[in-house]
PDB file of C-alpha atoms in Angstrom:
ATOM      1  CA  ARG A 723     -21.434  -2.905 -11.749  1.00  0.00           C
ATOM      2  CA  LEU A 724     -22.058   0.790 -11.792  1.00  0.00           C
ATOM      3  CA  GLY A 725     -20.344   3.505 -13.790  1.00  0.00           C
ATOM      4  CA  LEU A 726     -20.748   7.172 -12.890  1.00  0.00           C
ATOM      5  CA  VAL A 727     -19.271   9.929 -14.975  1.00  0.00           C
ATOM      6  CA  CYS A 728     -18.669  13.633 -14.002  1.00  0.00           C
ATOM      7  CA  LEU A 729     -16.509  11.414 -10.351  1.00  0.00           C
ATOM      8  CA  LEU A 730      -8.611  10.187  -2.009  1.00  0.00           C
ATOM      9  CA  ALA A 731      -9.922   8.645   0.641  1.00  0.00           C
ATOM     10  CA  ALA A 732     -10.006   9.743   4.264  1.00  0.00           C
ATOM     11  CA  ALA A 733     -11.440   7.871   7.188  1.00  0.00           C
ATOM     12  CA  SER A 734     -12.098   8.801  10.776  1.00  0.00           C
ATOM     13  CA  ALA A 735     -12.988   6.770  13.820  1.00  0.00           C
ATOM     14  CA  SER A 736     -16.248   8.627  14.543  1.00  0.00           C
ATOM     15  CA  ALA A 737     -19.826   7.342  14.548  1.00  0.00           C
ATOM     16  CA  ALA A 738     -20.048   8.182  10.846  1.00  0.00           C
ATOM     17  CA  THR A 739     -17.149   7.577   8.495  1.00  0.00           C
ATOM     18  CA  ASN A 740     -16.757   9.353   5.147  1.00  0.00           C
ATOM     19  CA  TRP A 741     -14.717   8.563   2.054  1.00  0.00           C
ATOM     20  CA  THR A 742     -14.262  10.686  -1.056  1.00  0.00           C
ATOM     21  CA  LEU A 743     -13.301   9.156  -4.390  1.00  0.00           C
ATOM     22  CA  ASN A 744     -12.072  11.301  -7.277  1.00  0.00           C
ATOM     23  CA  THR A 745     -11.529  10.894 -10.967  1.00  0.00           C
ATOM     24  CA  ASP A 746     -10.681  13.866 -13.183  1.00  0.00           C
ATOM     25  CA  ASP A 747     -14.354  14.587 -13.792  1.00  0.00           C
ATOM     26  CA  THR A 748     -16.247  13.195 -10.799  1.00  0.00           C
ATOM     27  CA  ARG A 749     -16.099  13.466  -7.013  1.00  0.00           C
ATOM     28  CA  LEU A 750     -18.233  11.029  -4.991  1.00  0.00           C
ATOM     29  CA  THR A 751     -18.452  11.106  -1.184  1.00  0.00           C
ATOM     30  CA  LEU A 752     -19.860   8.146   0.756  1.00  0.00           C
ATOM     31  CA  ARG A 753     -20.812   7.832   4.415  1.00  0.00           C
ATOM     32  CA  ALA A 754     -21.220   4.725   6.575  1.00  0.00           C
ATOM     33  CA  ASP A 755     -22.770   5.089   9.996  1.00  0.00           C
ATOM     34  CA  ALA A 756     -22.705   2.842  13.045  1.00  0.00           C
ATOM     35  CA  THR A 757     -26.267   1.623  12.400  1.00  0.00           C
ATOM     36  CA  GLY A 758     -25.253   0.078   9.064  1.00  0.00           C
ATOM     37  CA  GLY A 759     -26.423   2.797   6.719  1.00  0.00           C
ATOM     38  CA  LEU A 760     -24.462   3.649   3.584  1.00  0.00           C
ATOM     39  CA  SER A 761     -25.195   7.017   1.978  1.00  0.00           C
ATOM     40  CA  ILE A 762     -24.155   9.153  -0.955  1.00  0.00           C
ATOM     41  CA  ILE A 763     -23.586  12.634   0.446  1.00  0.00           C
ATOM     42  CA  GLU A 764     -21.951  14.293  -2.542  1.00  0.00           C
ATOM     43  CA  LEU A 765     -21.739  13.738  -6.300  1.00  0.00           C
ATOM     44  CA  ILE A 766     -19.893  16.664  -7.849  1.00  0.00           C
ATOM     45  CA  CYS A 767     -18.634  17.498 -11.310  1.00  0.00           C
ATOM     46  CA  PRO A 768     -15.351  19.310 -10.488  1.00  0.00           C
ATOM     47  CA  ALA A 769     -15.411  21.327 -13.733  1.00  0.00           C
ATOM     48  CA  SER A 770     -18.719  23.016 -12.892  1.00  0.00           C
ATOM     49  CA  GLY A 771     -18.743  22.577  -9.108  1.00  0.00           C
ATOM     50  CA  TRP A 772     -22.342  21.340  -9.317  1.00  0.00           C
ATOM     51  CA  ASN A 773     -23.395  18.889  -6.600  1.00  0.00           C
ATOM     52  CA  TRP A 774     -25.980  16.579  -8.192  1.00  0.00           C
ATOM     53  CA  VAL A 775     -27.072  15.323  -4.749  1.00  0.00           C
ATOM     54  CA  ALA A 776     -29.243  17.975  -3.111  1.00  0.00           C
ATOM     55  CA  SER A 777     -29.540  15.956   0.090  1.00  0.00           C
ATOM     56  CA  THR A 778     -28.059  12.762   1.477  1.00  0.00           C
ATOM     57  CA  SER A 779     -29.319   9.685  -0.384  1.00  0.00           C
ATOM     58  CA  GLN A 780     -29.411   6.308   1.314  1.00  0.00           C
ATOM     59  CA  PHE A 781     -27.578   3.667  -0.712  1.00  0.00           C
ATOM     60  CA  PRO A 782     -29.695   0.527  -0.463  1.00  0.00           C
ATOM     61  CA  LEU A 783     -28.087  -2.639   0.849  1.00  0.00           C
ATOM     62  CA  VAL A 784     -29.688  -6.054   0.341  1.00  0.00           C
ATOM     63  CA  SER A 785     -33.015  -5.802   2.169  1.00  0.00           C
ATOM     64  CA  ARG A 786     -34.422  -9.329   1.894  1.00  0.00           C
ATOM     65  CA  VAL A 787     -33.086 -12.878   2.048  1.00  0.00           C
ATOM     66  CA  ASP A 788     -34.907 -16.182   2.413  1.00  0.00           C
ATOM     67  CA  ILE A 789     -33.829 -19.434   4.038  1.00  0.00           C
ATOM     68  CA  GLY A 790     -36.290 -22.049   2.864  1.00  0.00           C
ATOM     69  CA  THR A 791     -39.745 -20.514   3.330  1.00  0.00           C
ATOM     70  CA  ASN A 792     -38.598 -18.058   6.036  1.00  0.00           C
ATOM     71  CA  GLN A 793     -38.074 -14.434   5.025  1.00  0.00           C
ATOM     72  CA  TYR A 794     -35.441 -12.265   6.759  1.00  0.00           C
ATOM     73  CA  THR A 795     -34.750  -8.538   6.690  1.00  0.00           C
ATOM     74  CA  PRO A 796     -31.001  -8.109   7.244  1.00  0.00           C
ATOM     75  CA  GLY A 797     -29.855  -5.670   9.917  1.00  0.00           C
ATOM     76  CA  TRP A 798     -26.542  -4.678   8.353  1.00  0.00           C
ATOM     77  CA  LEU A 799     -23.919  -3.231  10.706  1.00  0.00           C
ATOM     78  CA  TYR A 800     -20.862  -1.333   9.526  1.00  0.00           C
ATOM     79  CA  LYS A 801     -17.763  -3.398  10.370  1.00  0.00           C
ATOM     80  CA  THR A 802     -14.640  -2.070   8.629  1.00  0.00           C
ATOM     81  CA  ALA A 803     -13.292  -0.225   5.654  1.00  0.00           C
ATOM     82  CA  ALA A 804     -10.052  -0.631   3.753  1.00  0.00           C
ATOM     83  CA  ILE A 805      -8.454   1.888   1.422  1.00  0.00           C
ATOM     84  CA  ALA A 806      -6.075   0.849  -1.355  1.00  0.00           C
ATOM     85  CA  ALA A 807      -4.149   3.262  -3.557  1.00  0.00           C
ATOM     86  CA  THR A 808      -3.349   0.910  -6.424  1.00  0.00           C
ATOM     87  CA  ASN A 809      -4.456   2.078  -9.885  1.00  0.00           C
ATOM     88  CA  GLY A 810      -6.381   4.975  -8.338  1.00  0.00           C
ATOM     89  CA  THR A 811      -8.307   4.727  -5.088  1.00  0.00           C
ATOM     90  CA  LYS A 812     -10.375   1.750  -3.973  1.00  0.00           C
ATOM     91  CA  VAL A 813     -12.568   1.858  -0.867  1.00  0.00           C
ATOM     92  CA  THR A 814     -13.865  -1.494   0.374  1.00  0.00           C
ATOM     93  CA  ILE A 815     -16.614  -1.176   3.007  1.00  0.00           C
ATOM     94  CA  THR A 816     -17.696  -4.275   4.933  1.00  0.00           C
ATOM     95  CA  PHE A 817     -21.031  -4.790   6.695  1.00  0.00           C
ATOM     96  CA  THR A 818     -22.174  -7.817   8.702  1.00  0.00           C
ATOM     97  CA  ASN A 819     -25.537  -9.352   9.548  1.00  0.00           C
ATOM     98  CA  ALA A 820     -26.031 -11.642  12.569  1.00  0.00           C
ATOM     99  CA  SER A 821     -28.913 -13.856  11.480  1.00  0.00           C
ATOM    100  CA  PRO A 822     -28.617 -15.254   8.948  1.00  0.00           C
ATOM    101  CA  ALA A 823     -24.844 -14.837   9.263  1.00  0.00           C
ATOM    102  CA  MET A 824     -23.672 -12.864   6.213  1.00  0.00           C
ATOM    103  CA  GLU A 825     -21.038 -10.363   5.173  1.00  0.00           C
ATOM    104  CA  LEU A 826     -21.704  -7.673   2.566  1.00  0.00           C
ATOM    105  CA  VAL A 827     -18.769  -5.988   0.824  1.00  0.00           C
ATOM    106  CA  SER A 828     -19.357  -2.733  -1.057  1.00  0.00           C
ATOM    107  CA  GLU A 829     -16.334  -1.857  -3.216  1.00  0.00           C
ATOM    108  CA  TRP A 830     -15.900   1.577  -4.824  1.00  0.00           C
ATOM    109  CA  HIS A 831     -13.033   2.209  -7.278  1.00  0.00           C
ATOM    110  CA  ALA A 832     -11.924   5.500  -8.852  1.00  0.00           C
ATOM    111  CA  ARG A 833      -9.203   4.967 -11.455  1.00  0.00           C
ATOM    112  CA  PRO A 834      -6.793   7.763 -12.431  1.00  0.00           C
ATOM    113  CA  GLY A 835      -7.857  10.124 -15.222  1.00  0.00           C
ATOM    114  CA  PRO A 836     -11.356  10.838 -16.517  1.00  0.00           C
ATOM    115  CA  GLY A 837     -14.099   8.279 -16.129  1.00  0.00           C
ATOM    116  CA  PRO A 838     -16.487   6.661 -13.711  1.00  0.00           C
ATOM    117  CA  VAL A 839     -16.310   5.594 -10.109  1.00  0.00           C
ATOM    118  CA  ARG A 840     -17.196   1.913 -10.288  1.00  0.00           C
ATOM    119  CA  HIS A 841     -19.149  -0.043  -7.699  1.00  0.00           C
ATOM    120  CA  ALA A 842     -19.423  -3.768  -7.025  1.00  0.00           C
ATOM    121  CA  MET A 843     -21.243  -5.519  -4.186  1.00  0.00           C
ATOM    122  CA  THR A 844     -20.722  -9.074  -2.944  1.00  0.00           C
ATOM    123  CA  ILE A 845     -22.455 -11.105  -0.235  1.00  0.00           C
ATOM    124  CA  LYS A 846     -20.758 -13.939   1.645  1.00  0.00           C
ATOM    125  CA  ASN A 847     -22.924 -16.566   3.306  1.00  0.00           C
ATOM    126  CA  ILE A 848     -21.161 -17.276   6.592  1.00  0.00           C
ATOM    127  CA  GLY A 849     -23.872 -19.479   8.133  1.00  0.00           C
ATOM    128  CA  GLY A 850     -23.724 -22.267   5.566  1.00  0.00           C
ATOM    129  CA  GLN A 851     -27.486 -22.531   5.016  1.00  0.00           C
ATOM    130  CA  THR A 852     -28.798 -22.024   1.480  1.00  0.00           C
ATOM    131  CA  ILE A 853     -29.859 -18.380   1.181  1.00  0.00           C
ATOM    132  CA  THR A 854     -32.019 -16.865  -1.547  1.00  0.00           C
ATOM    133  CA  LEU A 855     -31.061 -13.296  -2.462  1.00  0.00           C
ATOM    134  CA  TYR A 856     -33.431 -11.008  -4.316  1.00  0.00           C
ATOM    135  CA  GLU A 857     -32.601  -8.489  -7.008  1.00  0.00           C
ATOM    136  CA  GLN A 858     -30.971  -5.464  -5.466  1.00  0.00           C
ATOM    137  CA  GLU A 859     -31.178  -1.900  -6.657  1.00  0.00           C
ATOM    138  CA  THR A 860     -27.511  -1.084  -7.314  1.00  0.00           C
ATOM    139  CA  PHE A 861     -27.740   2.692  -7.204  1.00  0.00           C
ATOM    140  CA  ASP A 862     -30.665   4.730  -5.957  1.00  0.00           C
ATOM    141  CA  VAL A 863     -29.844   8.396  -5.602  1.00  0.00           C
ATOM    142  CA  HIS A 864     -31.998  11.504  -5.790  1.00  0.00           C
ATOM    143  CA  VAL A 865     -30.321  13.994  -8.118  1.00  0.00           C
ATOM    144  CA  VAL A 866     -31.091  17.582  -9.040  1.00  0.00           C
ATOM    145  CA  GLY A 867     -29.802  19.426 -12.066  1.00  0.00           C
ATOM    146  CA  PRO A 868     -28.846  23.029 -12.510  1.00  0.00           C
ATOM    147  CA  THR A 869     -31.644  25.326 -13.657  1.00  0.00           C
ATOM    148  CA  ALA A 870     -30.232  25.654 -17.172  1.00  0.00           C
ATOM    149  CA  ASN A 871     -28.043  23.778 -19.664  1.00  0.00           C
ATOM    150  CA  ALA A 872     -28.005  20.448 -17.854  1.00  0.00           C
ATOM    151  CA  GLY A 873     -26.868  17.320 -19.640  1.00  0.00           C
ATOM    152  CA  MET A 874     -26.848  13.737 -18.475  1.00  0.00           C
ATOM    153  CA  TRP A 875     -25.215  10.690 -20.031  1.00  0.00           C
ATOM    154  CA  HIS A 876     -25.550   6.985 -19.388  1.00  0.00           C
ATOM    155  CA  PHE A 877     -22.787   4.600 -20.380  1.00  0.00           C
ATOM    156  CA  SER A 878     -22.832   0.838 -20.595  1.00  0.00           C
ATOM    157  CA  ASP A 879     -19.823  -0.215 -18.550  1.00  0.00           C
ATOM    158  CA  ASP A 880     -18.427  -3.698 -18.135  1.00  0.00           C
ATOM    159  CA  GLY A 881     -15.733  -2.546 -15.686  1.00  0.00           C
ATOM    160  CA  GLN A 882     -12.854  -2.749 -18.168  1.00  0.00           C
ATOM    161  CA  GLN A 883     -10.426   0.001 -19.181  1.00  0.00           C
ATOM    162  CA  ALA A 884     -11.826   2.612 -21.548  1.00  0.00           C
ATOM    163  CA  GLN A 885     -11.534   2.011 -25.279  1.00  0.00           C
ATOM    164  CA  ASP A 886     -10.315   4.580 -27.823  1.00  0.00           C
ATOM    165  CA  GLN A 887     -13.755   4.472 -29.485  1.00  0.00           C
ATOM    166  CA  GLY A 888     -17.071   4.301 -27.708  1.00  0.00           C
ATOM    167  CA  THR A 889     -19.421   1.352 -27.770  1.00  0.00           C
TER     168      THR A 889
END
């Protein structure tokens, strides 16, 4: 799981589809394109207006699986997205791979109030053969800070509601 701090959803039927998730202190915009790419195009702290993403950053999807001794590089294709407005905004983006037959679900959730936009990724093996998955980089984004007075925090996040006191 991923927690981002300093983070409504709209979809269109174009070649690239964007979604923006907001908490009180973070705005994150994602893009899926027809070729299966998922990108972070904006990571903004609303209080300062600073966009930490200077240019679009590709969000890595699982890039290697093995079946027995055979290695495969998935060719993920964007399939669908669903938006739910329960306890904030949740965007669920689904990608498919033909061979081996798999489905990847990338779920992004922005709860009301201050706090992170959370991410979880699951892979479903549709083909039935035993597949070996390799460790996946959950979040790989190129960020830039303002020229002065920048601060960055990292929080350990188990995906639960915030506690009154920190960990």
